[in-house]
Amino acid sequence: MKEPEKMRCITDHNFSTPIRITVFIFLFLLGPVFTLPLGFCEESAAEFNFLLPAPSHVIHQQYLGLSSDKPFSLEEIKTKVIIIEIFSMYCPICQREAENVNALFRLIQADPGLRDKIKLIGIGAGNSDFEVDFFREKYNIEFPLFSDTGLSIHKKTGEVRTPHFFGLSLKGKGPVQIFYSITGGFSSPEDFLHTITTESGIKEQP
Amino acid sequence: MKKSIPISVFGTLIFFLYLAVPSFCGSTAFGNKIYDPGPLKPIDSILKVKTGDKAPDFTLTSINGKEVRLKSFIGQKNVMLTFIPAAWTPVCSDQWPGYNIAEDLFKQYDTIVIGISVDSLPTLFAWTREMGGLWFDVASDFWPHGAVSDTYGVLRSDGKAERAIFLIDKKGIIQFIHVGDINTRPDLGVLVREMKKLNF
């Protein structure tokens, strides 16, 4: 039986068995490295395959294009791009940033070319329904907010610090794809929106 | 020589892949100044008071230099004592900022808040400044170390306090106690529900 090419290559170098085993273990442990996309942080492991409860406000159901009051996945949102803010009512920067995020929402809604293509939602990491509602009322937040009391979504999205913004794209019927991820606030809603439209390529999409 | 190329190329590729994967992305909240002790024993003390008891009086110095005496609020306001384990730690750093934006809620239920920590005044001063300031008194239970915390039975064996809440009515009676898992925050909704009860 003919020996595989790669194995022959190693034996030609007279590598001993312990070295072979060491190299094998080394490469085996490195396996996961090859599955990681370059340039991402801990959110590279983020998963967005969770369900959110249907918004209690009809206006939010309409905003997301949801036709039922059942739990929904992100892929069911009628849009091309989703911006997710992972926030907490208790986080001082989230509090300070609330006005900027509201301004971002207004910018998107005011642009007829963007309002159907970009949807914004917030997920309150470790916050109860009461805390999320309190945050919504305190800062007059118009876009949908969801509680993540048990931190299950927070864990799936990489246990990021708050505030954290994800840009996700929806193409066809496939799963959402992450194209942008940043921890911390943004000083300019205009610049942030420009980044989102540029990074997602949404300006070029019909 | 020719046959050594695949191994060299492979090794170089692995090296650069290692460089391309950052191991940690920092937070902007409190910069990188938060000390994370990791998960702690949920509760490490035994309460020395119970609901229905008269709240033990105390006098502590607050970060604005004033003395805070519990007795001074009797007959005037309900009082919420919020003990936190330690400054500059993850959960604590995101607890009082929540109460800070809920000032109207506390006022609605005629309740004042006193934050108590076993940290020293300078530490508490710097920490709360980093939060952007707080509307309520923050008092130091540093010396004799943790004396007030111990009086209420929330001083842990390592000298920190529990994450504990005591709601005291205008007669000075303890009406609600929450000593929860030190690693998690109490739900603001529960506190509001209990404050409502104080006003009936």
mmCIF file of C-alpha atoms in Angstrom:
data_model
loop_
_atom_site.group_PDB
_atom_site.id
_atom_site.type_symbol
_atom_site.label_atom_id
_atom_site.label_comp_id
_atom_site.label_asym_id
_atom_site.label_seq_id
_atom_site.Cartn_x
_atom_site.Cartn_y
_atom_site.Cartn_z
ATOM 1 C CA MET A 1 0.000 0.000 0.000
ATOM 2 C CA LYS A 2 1.354 3.392 -0.995
ATOM 3 C CA GLU A 3 2.200 5.748 1.855
ATOM 4 C CA PRO A 4 0.471 9.148 1.817
ATOM 5 C CA GLU A 5 2.567 11.957 0.384
ATOM 6 C CA LYS A 6 2.548 14.087 3.549
ATOM 7 C CA MET A 7 3.601 11.187 5.768
ATOM 8 C CA ARG A 8 6.426 10.337 3.457
ATOM 9 C CA CYS A 9 7.585 13.926 3.628
ATOM 10 C CA ILE A 10 7.876 13.754 7.414
ATOM 11 C CA THR A 11 9.582 10.370 7.463
ATOM 12 C CA ASP A 12 12.072 11.627 4.933
ATOM 13 C CA HIS A 13 13.172 14.095 7.582
ATOM 14 C CA ASN A 14 13.703 11.252 10.047
ATOM 15 C CA PHE A 15 11.292 12.728 12.605
ATOM 16 C CA SER A 16 10.948 10.474 15.604
ATOM 17 C CA THR A 17 7.585 9.173 16.798
ATOM 18 C CA PRO A 18 7.416 11.525 19.833
ATOM 19 C CA ILE A 19 7.932 14.485 17.540
ATOM 20 C CA ARG A 20 5.214 13.226 15.202
ATOM 21 C CA ILE A 21 2.834 12.843 18.117
ATOM 22 C CA THR A 22 3.731 16.303 19.400
ATOM 23 C CA VAL A 23 3.149 17.824 15.966
ATOM 24 C CA PHE A 24 -0.154 15.988 15.636
ATOM 25 C CA ILE A 25 -1.401 17.195 19.039
ATOM 26 C CA PHE A 26 -0.221 20.712 18.241
ATOM 27 C CA LEU A 27 -2.088 20.771 14.948
ATOM 28 C CA PHE A 28 -5.151 19.156 16.504
ATOM 29 C CA LEU A 29 -5.339 21.837 19.188
ATOM 30 C CA LEU A 30 -4.934 24.495 16.530
ATOM 31 C CA GLY A 31 -7.906 23.210 14.610
ATOM 32 C CA PRO A 32 -10.391 25.754 15.991
ATOM 33 C CA VAL A 33 -8.048 28.589 14.996
ATOM 34 C CA PHE A 34 -8.762 27.870 11.347
ATOM 35 C CA THR A 35 -12.467 28.323 11.882
ATOM 36 C CA LEU A 36 -12.090 31.869 13.196
ATOM 37 C CA PRO A 37 -12.552 34.785 10.838
ATOM 38 C CA LEU A 38 -9.681 37.220 10.881
ATOM 39 C CA GLY A 39 -9.969 40.538 12.631
ATOM 40 C CA PHE A 40 -12.751 39.615 15.046
ATOM 41 C CA CYS A 41 -12.703 39.739 18.815
ATOM 42 C CA GLU A 42 -14.687 37.622 21.242
ATOM 43 C CA GLU A 43 -17.828 38.274 19.252
ATOM 44 C CA SER A 44 -16.368 36.116 16.481
ATOM 45 C CA ALA A 45 -17.933 33.304 18.460
ATOM 46 C CA ALA A 46 -21.236 35.160 18.682
ATOM 47 C CA GLU A 47 -24.324 33.244 17.697
ATOM 48 C CA PHE A 48 -27.556 34.912 16.695
ATOM 49 C CA ASN A 49 -29.741 31.827 16.509
ATOM 50 C CA PHE A 50 -31.983 32.835 19.403
ATOM 51 C CA LEU A 51 -35.651 33.674 19.604
ATOM 52 C CA LEU A 52 -37.030 36.960 20.890
ATOM 53 C CA PRO A 53 -40.537 37.384 22.239
ATOM 54 C CA ALA A 54 -42.964 39.236 20.010
ATOM 55 C CA PRO A 55 -42.923 42.915 20.984
ATOM 56 C CA SER A 56 -45.788 43.841 23.264
ATOM 57 C CA HIS A 57 -46.353 47.081 21.374
ATOM 58 C CA VAL A 58 -48.085 46.739 18.009
ATOM 59 C CA ILE A 59 -46.042 49.614 16.618
ATOM 60 C CA HIS A 60 -42.882 47.597 17.278
ATOM 61 C CA GLN A 61 -44.344 44.508 15.608
ATOM 62 C CA GLN A 62 -45.104 46.632 12.566
ATOM 63 C CA TYR A 63 -41.645 48.206 12.673
ATOM 64 C CA LEU A 64 -40.036 44.760 12.513
ATOM 65 C CA GLY A 65 -42.502 43.499 9.933
ATOM 66 C CA LEU A 66 -43.725 40.664 12.141
ATOM 67 C CA SER A 67 -47.060 39.132 11.318
ATOM 68 C CA SER A 68 -47.696 37.172 14.493
ATOM 69 C CA ASP A 69 -47.305 37.542 18.209
ATOM 70 C CA LYS A 70 -45.151 34.424 18.498
ATOM 71 C CA PRO A 71 -41.445 34.429 19.392
ATOM 72 C CA PHE A 72 -39.363 35.251 16.345
ATOM 73 C CA SER A 73 -35.832 34.830 15.042
ATOM 74 C CA LEU A 74 -33.748 37.656 13.636
ATOM 75 C CA GLU A 75 -34.128 36.180 10.144
ATOM 76 C CA GLU A 76 -37.862 36.909 10.332
ATOM 77 C CA ILE A 77 -37.349 40.655 10.581
ATOM 78 C CA LYS A 78 -38.293 42.293 7.299
ATOM 79 C CA THR A 79 -35.115 44.170 6.532
ATOM 80 C CA LYS A 80 -31.640 43.869 5.068
ATOM 81 C CA VAL A 81 -29.614 45.062 8.033
ATOM 82 C CA ILE A 82 -30.180 44.772 11.789
ATOM 83 C CA ILE A 83 -28.322 46.860 14.329
ATOM 84 C CA ILE A 84 -28.391 45.256 17.773
ATOM 85 C CA GLU A 85 -27.409 47.228 20.825
ATOM 86 C CA ILE A 86 -26.530 45.069 23.826
ATOM 87 C CA PHE A 87 -27.186 47.433 26.716
ATOM 88 C CA SER A 88 -27.990 47.487 30.404
ATOM 89 C CA MET A 89 -30.174 49.881 32.334
ATOM 90 C CA TYR A 90 -27.425 49.941 34.958
ATOM 91 C CA CYS A 91 -24.563 50.755 32.591
ATOM 92 C CA PRO A 92 -23.566 54.435 32.839
ATOM 93 C CA ILE A 93 -22.302 54.570 29.274
ATOM 94 C CA CYS A 94 -25.534 53.039 27.967
ATOM 95 C CA GLN A 95 -27.388 55.776 29.841
ATOM 96 C CA ARG A 96 -25.171 58.497 28.396
ATOM 97 C CA GLU A 97 -25.374 56.922 24.957
ATOM 98 C CA ALA A 98 -29.169 56.622 24.908
ATOM 99 C CA GLU A 99 -29.666 59.999 23.234
ATOM 100 C CA ASN A 100 -27.128 59.146 20.534
ATOM 101 C CA VAL A 101 -28.856 55.847 19.817
ATOM 102 C CA ASN A 102 -32.211 57.624 19.663
ATOM 103 C CA ALA A 103 -30.670 60.076 17.190
ATOM 104 C CA LEU A 104 -29.408 57.154 15.120
ATOM 105 C CA PHE A 105 -32.924 55.692 15.047
ATOM 106 C CA ARG A 106 -34.385 59.034 13.952
ATOM 107 C CA LEU A 107 -31.756 59.382 11.219
ATOM 108 C CA ILE A 108 -32.643 55.976 9.812
ATOM 109 C CA GLN A 109 -36.383 56.605 10.016
ATOM 110 C CA ALA A 110 -36.038 59.979 8.346
ATOM 111 C CA ASP A 111 -34.292 58.477 5.315
ATOM 112 C CA PRO A 112 -36.796 56.841 2.920
ATOM 113 C CA GLY A 113 -33.955 54.892 1.359
ATOM 114 C CA LEU A 114 -32.895 53.374 4.653
ATOM 115 C CA ARG A 115 -35.903 53.024 6.918
ATOM 116 C CA ASP A 116 -36.986 49.690 5.431
ATOM 117 C CA LYS A 117 -33.442 48.422 5.036
ATOM 118 C CA ILE A 118 -32.087 49.000 8.542
ATOM 119 C CA LYS A 119 -33.831 48.016 11.766
ATOM 120 C CA LEU A 120 -32.578 48.781 15.236
ATOM 121 C CA ILE A 121 -33.264 46.732 18.349
ATOM 122 C CA GLY A 122 -31.861 46.690 21.875
ATOM 123 C CA ILE A 123 -31.298 43.762 24.198
ATOM 124 C CA GLY A 124 -31.043 44.463 27.921
ATOM 125 C CA ALA A 125 -28.346 42.132 29.210
ATOM 126 C CA GLY A 126 -29.290 40.897 32.666
ATOM 127 C CA ASN A 127 -32.229 43.301 32.781
ATOM 128 C CA SER A 128 -35.743 42.299 33.793
ATOM 129 C CA ASP A 129 -38.838 43.371 31.869
ATOM 130 C CA PHE A 130 -39.363 46.082 34.481
ATOM 131 C CA GLU A 131 -35.828 47.386 34.052
ATOM 132 C CA VAL A 132 -36.060 47.416 30.274
ATOM 133 C CA ASP A 133 -39.409 49.235 30.411
ATOM 134 C CA PHE A 134 -37.956 51.716 32.858
ATOM 135 C CA PHE A 135 -34.992 52.370 30.555
ATOM 136 C CA ARG A 136 -37.360 52.777 27.586
ATOM 137 C CA GLU A 137 -39.498 55.321 29.391
ATOM 138 C CA LYS A 138 -36.578 57.142 30.985
ATOM 139 C CA TYR A 139 -34.947 57.855 27.633
ATOM 140 C CA ASN A 140 -38.043 57.900 25.392
ATOM 141 C CA ILE A 141 -36.737 55.046 23.293
ATOM 142 C CA GLU A 142 -38.906 54.357 20.273
ATOM 143 C CA PHE A 143 -37.255 51.240 18.837
ATOM 144 C CA PRO A 144 -37.968 47.767 20.278
ATOM 145 C CA LEU A 145 -36.127 46.703 23.417
ATOM 146 C CA PHE A 146 -36.053 43.173 24.782
ATOM 147 C CA SER A 147 -35.063 41.844 28.180
ATOM 148 C CA ASP A 148 -32.434 39.159 28.614
ATOM 149 C CA THR A 149 -32.899 38.525 32.313
ATOM 150 C CA GLY A 150 -31.041 35.234 32.404
ATOM 151 C CA LEU A 151 -28.216 36.498 30.162
ATOM 152 C CA SER A 152 -28.800 33.650 27.709
ATOM 153 C CA ILE A 153 -28.599 35.951 24.681
ATOM 154 C CA HIS A 154 -25.678 37.796 26.213
ATOM 155 C CA LYS A 155 -23.798 34.491 26.439
ATOM 156 C CA LYS A 156 -24.636 33.591 22.849
ATOM 157 C CA THR A 157 -23.452 36.938 21.577
ATOM 158 C CA GLY A 158 -20.026 36.551 23.145
ATOM 159 C CA GLU A 159 -20.599 38.029 26.632
ATOM 160 C CA VAL A 160 -19.665 41.447 25.337
ATOM 161 C CA ARG A 161 -19.377 44.497 27.552
ATOM 162 C CA THR A 162 -22.098 47.101 27.357
ATOM 163 C CA PRO A 163 -22.904 48.983 25.301
ATOM 164 C CA HIS A 164 -22.025 46.840 22.338
ATOM 165 C CA PHE A 165 -23.284 47.245 18.789
ATOM 166 C CA PHE A 166 -23.572 44.469 16.232
ATOM 167 C CA GLY A 167 -24.283 45.052 12.556
ATOM 168 C CA LEU A 168 -25.968 42.033 10.986
ATOM 169 C CA SER A 169 -26.944 41.499 7.393
ATOM 170 C CA LEU A 170 -29.785 39.400 6.102
ATOM 171 C CA LYS A 171 -29.298 37.918 2.686
ATOM 172 C CA GLY A 172 -31.884 35.566 1.299
ATOM 173 C CA LYS A 173 -33.139 32.902 3.645
ATOM 174 C CA GLY A 174 -29.768 32.140 5.204
ATOM 175 C CA PRO A 175 -28.721 32.977 8.743
ATOM 176 C CA VAL A 176 -27.799 36.514 9.663
ATOM 177 C CA GLN A 177 -24.205 37.458 8.960
ATOM 178 C CA ILE A 178 -22.224 39.706 11.251
ATOM 179 C CA PHE A 179 -20.429 42.501 9.411
ATOM 180 C CA TYR A 180 -19.759 44.955 12.219
ATOM 181 C CA SER A 181 -19.108 44.757 15.925
ATOM 182 C CA ILE A 182 -17.953 47.391 18.365
ATOM 183 C CA THR A 183 -17.859 47.857 22.120
ATOM 184 C CA GLY A 184 -18.626 51.257 23.578
ATOM 185 C CA GLY A 185 -20.562 54.296 22.521
ATOM 186 C CA PHE A 186 -20.319 56.311 19.343
ATOM 187 C CA SER A 187 -19.863 60.046 19.408
ATOM 188 C CA SER A 188 -21.594 60.780 16.115
ATOM 189 C CA PRO A 189 -24.804 59.032 15.001
ATOM 190 C CA GLU A 190 -24.154 60.290 11.467
ATOM 191 C CA ASP A 191 -20.698 58.733 11.357
ATOM 192 C CA PHE A 192 -21.992 55.511 12.880
ATOM 193 C CA LEU A 193 -24.764 55.273 10.301
ATOM 194 C CA HIS A 194 -22.277 55.968 7.534
ATOM 195 C CA THR A 195 -20.124 53.120 8.827
ATOM 196 C CA ILE A 196 -23.110 50.774 8.906
ATOM 197 C CA THR A 197 -24.237 51.621 5.386
ATOM 198 C CA THR A 198 -20.694 51.359 4.049
ATOM 199 C CA GLU A 199 -19.731 48.149 5.833
ATOM 200 C CA SER A 200 -22.987 46.425 4.930
ATOM 201 C CA GLY A 201 -22.883 47.614 1.341
ATOM 202 C CA ILE A 202 -26.509 48.581 1.734
ATOM 203 C CA LYS A 203 -26.182 51.739 -0.325
ATOM 204 C CA GLU A 204 -25.535 49.626 -3.393
ATOM 205 C CA GLN A 205 -28.370 47.218 -2.731
ATOM 206 C CA PRO A 206 -31.665 47.756 -4.545
ATOM 207 C CA MET B 1 15.478 21.011 1.037
ATOM 208 C CA LYS B 2 12.510 21.010 -1.265
ATOM 209 C CA LYS B 3 10.516 18.722 1.017
ATOM 210 C CA SER B 4 10.985 21.014 4.048
ATOM 211 C CA ILE B 5 9.007 23.817 2.425
ATOM 212 C CA PRO B 6 5.509 22.513 3.325
ATOM 213 C CA ILE B 7 6.385 22.335 7.025
ATOM 214 C CA SER B 8 7.934 25.825 7.015
ATOM 215 C CA VAL B 9 4.986 27.325 5.177
ATOM 216 C CA PHE B 10 2.552 25.582 7.475
ATOM 217 C CA GLY B 11 4.384 26.790 10.575
ATOM 218 C CA THR B 12 4.463 30.361 9.307
ATOM 219 C CA LEU B 13 0.741 30.228 8.516
ATOM 220 C CA ILE B 14 -0.027 29.014 12.030
ATOM 221 C CA PHE B 15 2.124 31.765 13.511
ATOM 222 C CA PHE B 16 0.268 34.505 11.648
ATOM 223 C CA LEU B 17 -3.107 32.989 12.466
ATOM 224 C CA TYR B 18 -2.168 33.255 16.123
ATOM 225 C CA LEU B 19 -1.335 36.919 15.622
ATOM 226 C CA ALA B 20 -4.635 37.495 13.838
ATOM 227 C CA VAL B 21 -6.810 36.310 16.718
ATOM 228 C CA PRO B 22 -6.952 38.817 19.578
ATOM 229 C CA SER B 23 -7.451 37.166 22.906
ATOM 230 C CA PHE B 24 -9.508 39.902 24.526
ATOM 231 C CA CYS B 25 -11.608 42.926 23.633
ATOM 232 C CA GLY B 26 -11.803 45.468 26.446
ATOM 233 C CA SER B 27 -14.787 47.399 27.674
ATOM 234 C CA THR B 28 -15.320 51.108 27.606
ATOM 235 C CA ALA B 29 -17.347 51.058 30.843
ATOM 236 C CA PHE B 30 -14.935 52.297 33.526
ATOM 237 C CA GLY B 31 -12.175 51.752 30.972
ATOM 238 C CA ASN B 32 -9.931 48.946 32.128
ATOM 239 C CA LYS B 33 -10.179 49.939 35.783
ATOM 240 C CA ILE B 34 -12.537 47.201 36.926
ATOM 241 C CA TYR B 35 -11.087 44.395 39.001
ATOM 242 C CA ASP B 36 -12.913 41.158 38.306
ATOM 243 C CA PRO B 37 -12.574 38.684 41.176
ATOM 244 C CA GLY B 38 -14.554 36.067 39.264
ATOM 245 C CA PRO B 39 -17.531 34.220 40.723
ATOM 246 C CA LEU B 40 -17.737 34.448 44.517
ATOM 247 C CA LYS B 41 -19.512 32.386 47.148
ATOM 248 C CA PRO B 42 -23.103 33.633 46.764
ATOM 249 C CA ILE B 43 -23.697 34.440 50.454
ATOM 250 C CA ASP B 44 -21.070 34.387 53.188
ATOM 251 C CA SER B 45 -22.706 35.851 56.291
ATOM 252 C CA ILE B 46 -25.660 35.378 58.601
ATOM 253 C CA LEU B 47 -28.253 38.102 59.041
ATOM 254 C CA LYS B 48 -28.473 39.645 62.493
ATOM 255 C CA VAL B 49 -31.742 41.477 61.860
ATOM 256 C CA LYS B 50 -35.105 40.468 60.416
ATOM 257 C CA THR B 51 -38.141 42.191 59.008
ATOM 258 C CA GLY B 52 -40.176 43.805 61.761
ATOM 259 C CA ASP B 53 -37.052 44.684 63.760
ATOM 260 C CA LYS B 54 -36.128 48.240 64.558
ATOM 261 C CA ALA B 55 -33.288 49.112 62.209
ATOM 262 C CA PRO B 56 -29.989 49.506 64.089
ATOM 263 C CA ASP B 57 -28.978 53.147 64.051
ATOM 264 C CA PHE B 58 -25.607 54.184 62.658
ATOM 265 C CA THR B 59 -23.612 57.230 61.771
ATOM 266 C CA LEU B 60 -21.210 57.075 58.845
ATOM 267 C CA THR B 61 -19.306 59.669 56.877
ATOM 268 C CA SER B 62 -20.349 60.152 53.277
ATOM 269 C CA ILE B 63 -18.174 61.056 50.317
ATOM 270 C CA ASN B 64 -19.320 64.678 50.476
ATOM 271 C CA GLY B 65 -17.888 64.935 53.989
ATOM 272 C CA LYS B 66 -21.224 64.957 55.802
ATOM 273 C CA GLU B 67 -22.236 62.545 58.507
ATOM 274 C CA VAL B 68 -25.174 60.338 57.618
ATOM 275 C CA ARG B 69 -27.252 59.170 60.542
ATOM 276 C CA LEU B 70 -30.111 56.763 59.988
ATOM 277 C CA LYS B 71 -32.084 58.160 62.922
ATOM 278 C CA SER B 72 -32.266 61.559 61.267
ATOM 279 C CA PHE B 73 -34.652 60.191 58.637
ATOM 280 C CA ILE B 74 -37.116 58.578 61.022
ATOM 281 C CA GLY B 75 -40.501 60.224 60.731
ATOM 282 C CA GLN B 76 -39.362 61.940 57.547
ATOM 283 C CA LYS B 77 -38.550 59.407 54.822
ATOM 284 C CA ASN B 78 -38.431 55.740 54.053
ATOM 285 C CA VAL B 79 -34.823 54.617 53.726
ATOM 286 C CA MET B 80 -33.256 52.099 51.381
ATOM 287 C CA LEU B 81 -29.847 50.896 52.538
ATOM 288 C CA THR B 82 -27.876 49.388 49.690
ATOM 289 C CA PHE B 83 -24.770 47.516 50.761
ATOM 290 C CA ILE B 84 -22.352 46.609 47.995
ATOM 291 C CA PRO B 85 -19.364 44.256 48.306
ATOM 292 C CA ALA B 86 -16.563 46.426 46.938
ATOM 293 C CA ALA B 87 -15.813 49.374 44.714
ATOM 294 C CA TRP B 88 -14.286 48.880 41.264
ATOM 295 C CA THR B 89 -15.773 45.420 40.804
ATOM 296 C CA PRO B 90 -18.051 44.364 37.920
ATOM 297 C CA VAL B 91 -21.556 44.004 39.358
ATOM 298 C CA CYS B 92 -21.221 46.774 41.950
ATOM 299 C CA SER B 93 -20.028 49.258 39.352
ATOM 300 C CA ASP B 94 -23.271 48.759 37.443
ATOM 301 C CA GLN B 95 -25.672 48.770 40.398
ATOM 302 C CA TRP B 96 -25.721 52.284 41.830
ATOM 303 C CA PRO B 97 -25.714 53.915 38.369
ATOM 304 C CA GLY B 98 -29.071 52.181 37.890
ATOM 305 C CA TYR B 99 -30.440 53.736 41.074
ATOM 306 C CA ASN B 100 -28.973 57.016 39.922
ATOM 307 C CA ILE B 101 -31.320 57.232 36.940
ATOM 308 C CA ALA B 102 -34.243 56.049 39.090
ATOM 309 C CA GLU B 103 -34.227 59.085 41.374
ATOM 310 C CA ASP B 104 -37.791 59.959 40.378
ATOM 311 C CA LEU B 105 -38.979 56.468 41.282
ATOM 312 C CA PHE B 106 -37.471 56.672 44.763
ATOM 313 C CA LYS B 107 -38.910 60.144 45.251
ATOM 314 C CA GLN B 108 -42.303 58.886 44.128
ATOM 315 C CA TYR B 109 -42.258 56.468 47.048
ATOM 316 C CA ASP B 110 -40.803 58.995 49.478
ATOM 317 C CA THR B 111 -37.673 56.931 49.868
ATOM 318 C CA ILE B 112 -34.102 58.086 50.213
ATOM 319 C CA VAL B 113 -31.173 55.865 49.336
ATOM 320 C CA ILE B 114 -28.000 55.394 51.341
ATOM 321 C CA GLY B 115 -25.225 53.490 49.645
ATOM 322 C CA ILE B 116 -22.853 51.752 52.043
ATOM 323 C CA SER B 117 -19.525 50.149 51.263
ATOM 324 C CA VAL B 118 -16.636 48.913 53.385
ATOM 325 C CA ASP B 119 -14.274 50.802 51.071
ATOM 326 C CA SER B 120 -12.464 53.911 52.249
ATOM 327 C CA LEU B 121 -13.814 57.379 51.492
ATOM 328 C CA PRO B 122 -11.128 58.266 48.917
ATOM 329 C CA THR B 123 -11.819 55.042 47.045
ATOM 330 C CA LEU B 124 -15.568 55.643 47.070
ATOM 331 C CA PHE B 125 -15.067 59.243 46.036
ATOM 332 C CA ALA B 126 -13.007 58.287 42.988
ATOM 333 C CA TRP B 127 -15.285 55.389 42.042
ATOM 334 C CA THR B 128 -18.522 57.359 42.173
ATOM 335 C CA ARG B 129 -16.880 60.215 40.258
ATOM 336 C CA GLU B 130 -16.125 57.701 37.531
ATOM 337 C CA MET B 131 -19.846 56.897 37.464
ATOM 338 C CA GLY B 132 -20.534 60.545 36.769
ATOM 339 C CA GLY B 133 -21.728 61.289 40.310
ATOM 340 C CA LEU B 134 -24.741 60.014 42.247
ATOM 341 C CA TRP B 135 -27.720 61.876 43.691
ATOM 342 C CA PHE B 136 -27.793 59.837 46.902
ATOM 343 C CA ASP B 137 -25.431 59.614 49.860
ATOM 344 C CA VAL B 138 -22.622 57.106 49.648
ATOM 345 C CA ALA B 139 -21.186 56.304 53.066
ATOM 346 C CA SER B 140 -18.006 54.543 54.056
ATOM 347 C CA ASP B 141 -18.124 51.651 56.519
ATOM 348 C CA PHE B 142 -14.351 51.361 56.376
ATOM 349 C CA TRP B 143 -13.451 51.938 60.020
ATOM 350 C CA PRO B 144 -14.052 50.246 62.388
ATOM 351 C CA HIS B 145 -13.960 47.988 59.400
ATOM 352 C CA GLY B 146 -17.434 46.881 58.322
ATOM 353 C CA ALA B 147 -18.971 47.699 61.709
ATOM 354 C CA VAL B 148 -22.375 48.694 60.321
ATOM 355 C CA SER B 149 -22.362 45.819 57.854
ATOM 356 C CA ASP B 150 -21.614 43.487 60.740
ATOM 357 C CA THR B 151 -24.397 44.981 62.864
ATOM 358 C CA TYR B 152 -26.873 44.096 60.119
ATOM 359 C CA GLY B 153 -25.211 40.710 59.554
ATOM 360 C CA VAL B 154 -23.974 41.278 56.031
ATOM 361 C CA LEU B 155 -20.212 41.365 56.599
ATOM 362 C CA ARG B 156 -18.538 38.526 54.760
ATOM 363 C CA SER B 157 -15.629 36.546 56.137
ATOM 364 C CA ASP B 158 -13.198 38.277 53.761
ATOM 365 C CA GLY B 159 -14.109 41.770 55.003
ATOM 366 C CA LYS B 160 -16.375 42.689 52.094
ATOM 367 C CA ALA B 161 -20.109 43.161 52.484
ATOM 368 C CA GLU B 162 -22.920 41.222 50.885
ATOM 369 C CA ARG B 163 -24.951 42.712 48.073
ATOM 370 C CA ALA B 164 -27.848 43.536 50.359
ATOM 371 C CA ILE B 165 -30.880 45.808 50.466
ATOM 372 C CA PHE B 166 -32.800 46.890 53.558
ATOM 373 C CA LEU B 167 -35.990 48.887 53.237
ATOM 374 C CA ILE B 168 -36.802 50.800 56.403
ATOM 375 C CA ASP B 169 -40.089 52.593 56.880
ATOM 376 C CA LYS B 170 -40.623 56.012 58.425
ATOM 377 C CA LYS B 171 -40.991 54.444 61.865
ATOM 378 C CA GLY B 172 -37.514 52.984 61.584
ATOM 379 C CA ILE B 173 -38.769 49.413 61.145
ATOM 380 C CA ILE B 174 -37.156 47.052 58.654
ATOM 381 C CA GLN B 175 -39.871 46.057 56.188
ATOM 382 C CA PHE B 176 -37.870 44.268 53.514
ATOM 383 C CA ILE B 177 -34.510 42.519 53.336
ATOM 384 C CA HIS B 178 -32.798 41.206 50.249
ATOM 385 C CA VAL B 179 -29.463 39.447 50.612
ATOM 386 C CA GLY B 180 -29.017 37.878 47.242
ATOM 387 C CA ASP B 181 -26.260 36.127 45.341
ATOM 388 C CA ILE B 182 -23.298 38.513 45.489
ATOM 389 C CA ASN B 183 -22.652 37.825 41.797
ATOM 390 C CA THR B 184 -25.988 39.255 40.644
ATOM 391 C CA ARG B 185 -27.978 42.454 41.031
ATOM 392 C CA PRO B 186 -31.372 42.651 42.707
ATOM 393 C CA ASP B 187 -34.169 43.462 40.261
ATOM 394 C CA LEU B 188 -35.247 47.081 40.439
ATOM 395 C CA GLY B 189 -38.815 45.912 39.835
ATOM 396 C CA VAL B 190 -38.791 43.985 43.124
ATOM 397 C CA LEU B 191 -37.499 47.024 45.014
ATOM 398 C CA VAL B 192 -40.202 49.226 43.526
ATOM 399 C CA ARG B 193 -42.869 46.684 44.447
ATOM 400 C CA GLU B 194 -41.606 46.689 48.049
ATOM 401 C CA MET B 195 -41.388 50.477 48.175
ATOM 402 C CA LYS B 196 -45.008 50.644 47.104
ATOM 403 C CA LYS B 197 -45.930 48.552 50.146
ATOM 404 C CA LEU B 198 -44.223 51.047 52.459
ATOM 405 C CA ASN B 199 -46.612 53.712 51.334
ATOM 406 C CA PHE B 200 -49.829 51.872 52.067
#
